[in-house]
Coordinates of C-alpha atoms in Angstrom, one line a residue:
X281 CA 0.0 0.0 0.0
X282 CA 1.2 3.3 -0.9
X283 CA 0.9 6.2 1.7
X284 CA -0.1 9.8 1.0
X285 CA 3.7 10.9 1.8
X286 CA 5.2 8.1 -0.5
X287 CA 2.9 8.9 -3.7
X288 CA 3.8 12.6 -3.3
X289 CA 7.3 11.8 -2.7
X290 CA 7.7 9.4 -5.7
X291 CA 5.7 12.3 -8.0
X292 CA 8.6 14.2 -7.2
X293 CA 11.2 12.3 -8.0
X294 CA 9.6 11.3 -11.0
X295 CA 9.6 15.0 -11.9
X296 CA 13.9 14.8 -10.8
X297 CA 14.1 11.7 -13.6
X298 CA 11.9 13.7 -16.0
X299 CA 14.5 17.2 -15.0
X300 CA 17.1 14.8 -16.1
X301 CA 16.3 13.7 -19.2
X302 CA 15.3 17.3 -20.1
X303 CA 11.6 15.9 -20.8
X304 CA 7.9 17.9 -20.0
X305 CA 5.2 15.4 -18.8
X306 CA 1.9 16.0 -17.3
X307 CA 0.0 13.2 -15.5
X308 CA -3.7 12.9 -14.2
X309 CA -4.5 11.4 -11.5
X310 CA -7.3 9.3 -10.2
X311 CA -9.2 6.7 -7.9
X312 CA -7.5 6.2 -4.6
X313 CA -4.4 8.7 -5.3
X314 CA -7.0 11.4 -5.5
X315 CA -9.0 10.0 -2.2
X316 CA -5.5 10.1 -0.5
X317 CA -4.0 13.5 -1.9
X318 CA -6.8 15.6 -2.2
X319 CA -9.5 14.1 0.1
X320 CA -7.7 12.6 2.6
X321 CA -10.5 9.9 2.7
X322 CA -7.9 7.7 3.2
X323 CA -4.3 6.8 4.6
X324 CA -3.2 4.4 1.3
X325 CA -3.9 3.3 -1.8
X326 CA -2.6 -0.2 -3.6
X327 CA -1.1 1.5 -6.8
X328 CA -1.7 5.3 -8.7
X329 CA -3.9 5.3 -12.0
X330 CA -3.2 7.7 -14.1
X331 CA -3.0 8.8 -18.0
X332 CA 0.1 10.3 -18.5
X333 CA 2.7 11.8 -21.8
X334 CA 5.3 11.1 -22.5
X335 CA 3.8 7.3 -21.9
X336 CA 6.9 5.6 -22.6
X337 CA 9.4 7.4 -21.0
X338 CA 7.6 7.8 -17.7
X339 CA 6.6 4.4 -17.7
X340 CA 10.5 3.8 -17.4
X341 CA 10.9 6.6 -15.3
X342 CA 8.1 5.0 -12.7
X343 CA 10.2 1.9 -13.0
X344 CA 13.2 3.1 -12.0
X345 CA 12.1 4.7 -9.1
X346 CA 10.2 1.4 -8.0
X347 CA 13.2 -0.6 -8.4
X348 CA 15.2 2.0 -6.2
X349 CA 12.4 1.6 -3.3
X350 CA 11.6 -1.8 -3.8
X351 CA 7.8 -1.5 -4.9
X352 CA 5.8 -3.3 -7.4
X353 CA 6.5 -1.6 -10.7
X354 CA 3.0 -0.7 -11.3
X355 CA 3.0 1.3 -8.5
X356 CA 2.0 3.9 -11.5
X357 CA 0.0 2.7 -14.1
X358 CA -2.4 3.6 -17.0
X359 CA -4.5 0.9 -16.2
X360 CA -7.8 3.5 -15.8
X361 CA -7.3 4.8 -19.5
X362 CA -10.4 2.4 -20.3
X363 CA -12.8 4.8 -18.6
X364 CA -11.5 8.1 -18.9
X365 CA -13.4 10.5 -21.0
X366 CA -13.5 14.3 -21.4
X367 CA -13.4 15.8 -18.0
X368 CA -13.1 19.0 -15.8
X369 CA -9.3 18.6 -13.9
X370 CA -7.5 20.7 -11.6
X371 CA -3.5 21.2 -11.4
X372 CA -2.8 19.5 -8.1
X373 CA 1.1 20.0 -8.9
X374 CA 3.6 22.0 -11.2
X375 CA 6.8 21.2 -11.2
X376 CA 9.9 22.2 -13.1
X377 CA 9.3 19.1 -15.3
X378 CA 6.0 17.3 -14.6
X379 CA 2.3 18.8 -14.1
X380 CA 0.1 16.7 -12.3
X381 CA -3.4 16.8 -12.2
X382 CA -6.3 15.6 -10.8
X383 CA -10.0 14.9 -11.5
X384 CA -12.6 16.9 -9.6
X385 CA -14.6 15.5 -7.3
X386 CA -17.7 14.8 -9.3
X387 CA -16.2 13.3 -12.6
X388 CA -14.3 11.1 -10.2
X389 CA -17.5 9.8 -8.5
X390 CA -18.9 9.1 -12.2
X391 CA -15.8 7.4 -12.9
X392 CA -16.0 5.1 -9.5
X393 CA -19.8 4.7 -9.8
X394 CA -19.2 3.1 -13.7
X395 CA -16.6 0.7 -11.9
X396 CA -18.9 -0.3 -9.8
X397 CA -16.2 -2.4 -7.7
X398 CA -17.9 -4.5 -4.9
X399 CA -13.9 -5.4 -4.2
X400 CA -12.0 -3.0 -2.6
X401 CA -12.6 0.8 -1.4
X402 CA -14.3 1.8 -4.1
X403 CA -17.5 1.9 -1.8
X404 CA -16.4 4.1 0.3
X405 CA -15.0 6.1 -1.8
X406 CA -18.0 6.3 -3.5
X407 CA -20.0 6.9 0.0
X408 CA -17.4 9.6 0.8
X409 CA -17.6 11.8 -2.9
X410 CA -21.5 12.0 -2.5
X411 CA -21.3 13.6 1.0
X412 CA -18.4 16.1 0.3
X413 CA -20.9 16.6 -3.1
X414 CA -24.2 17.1 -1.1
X415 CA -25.5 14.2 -3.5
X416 CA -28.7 13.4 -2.2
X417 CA -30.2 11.0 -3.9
X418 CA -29.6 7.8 -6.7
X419 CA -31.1 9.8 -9.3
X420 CA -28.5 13.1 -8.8
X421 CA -25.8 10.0 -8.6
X422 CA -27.2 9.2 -12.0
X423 CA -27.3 12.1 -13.7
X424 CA -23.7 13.1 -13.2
X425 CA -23.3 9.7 -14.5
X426 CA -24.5 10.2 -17.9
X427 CA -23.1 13.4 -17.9
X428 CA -19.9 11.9 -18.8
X429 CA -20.7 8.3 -20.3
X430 CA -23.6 7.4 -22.4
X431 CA -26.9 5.5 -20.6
X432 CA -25.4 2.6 -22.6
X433 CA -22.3 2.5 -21.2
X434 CA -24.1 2.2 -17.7
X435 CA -25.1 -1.6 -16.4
X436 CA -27.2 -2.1 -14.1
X437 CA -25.0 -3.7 -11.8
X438 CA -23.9 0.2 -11.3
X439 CA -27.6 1.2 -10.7
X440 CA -28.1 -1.3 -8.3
X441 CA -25.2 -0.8 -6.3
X442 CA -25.9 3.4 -6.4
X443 CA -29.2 2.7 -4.8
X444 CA -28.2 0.3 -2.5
X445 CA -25.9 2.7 -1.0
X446 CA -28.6 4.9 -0.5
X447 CA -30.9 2.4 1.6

């Protein structure tokens, strides 16, 4: 599990390796990252999905630095690419060599809320993004839903968990 402290600390030297190379990258953060980082809705996360460019050279980058600490090389990983769509995001950092930023809270609980993810914290993290929202019912849940994806794209698997939360 990776600590608020540690993901901030291997950002940075992610933007040293980037400084190095001479490259500009820009990442975007999401799921638990963002519930640690921003929120603090939690002390850890098991890995940081993101979309990031240059792909390629901060995929080695995030290697490097994970076989320096010892940490499963996809402690940074695409992975959440799948789901992303056009979104509002916020710079969270900007660095001499890497901008990092992060989706905002309600894009984030559309993204979580499509996952659907019984496993895991996604619950909660679901639970928490409608409170700090002032979401009050399934239906607003839904229609920030399909603000971003189409009704298609929506199973009801993610319907039925949404309401169950709100029982």
């Amino acid at each position: 599990m990776l600590r608020k402290e540690e993901i901030e600390q291997y950002l940075e030297e992610l933007n040293q390796e980037l400084r190095f190379q001479d490259v500009k990258g820009e990442i975007c953060l999401y799921g638990g990252a963002v519930m640690c980082l921003v929120y603090n809705a939690r002390p850890s996360t098991k890995d940081v999905d993101a979309v990031f460019k240059p792909g390629q050279i901060i995929r080695d980058a995030a290697k490097k630095i994970a076989q320096h600490y010892g940490i499963d090389e996809d402690w940074l990983n695409d992975g959440v690419k799948g789901y992303v769509v056009t979104h509002p995001k916020k710079v969270l950092f900007n660095w001499s060599h890497l901008k990092v930023y992060v989706a905002e809270a309600e894009y984030l609980l559309a993204m979580k809320s499509l996952a659907a993810r019984v496993d895991g914290m996604d619950k909660e993290d679901i639970i928490f993004l409608i409170r700090e929202l002032g979401i009050e019912s399934p239906e607003d849940v839904f229609d920030i839903l399909e603000k971003y994806y189409p009704h298609h794209r929506i199973k009801p698997a993610t319907q039925f968990f949404i309401e169950e939360i709100f029982e």
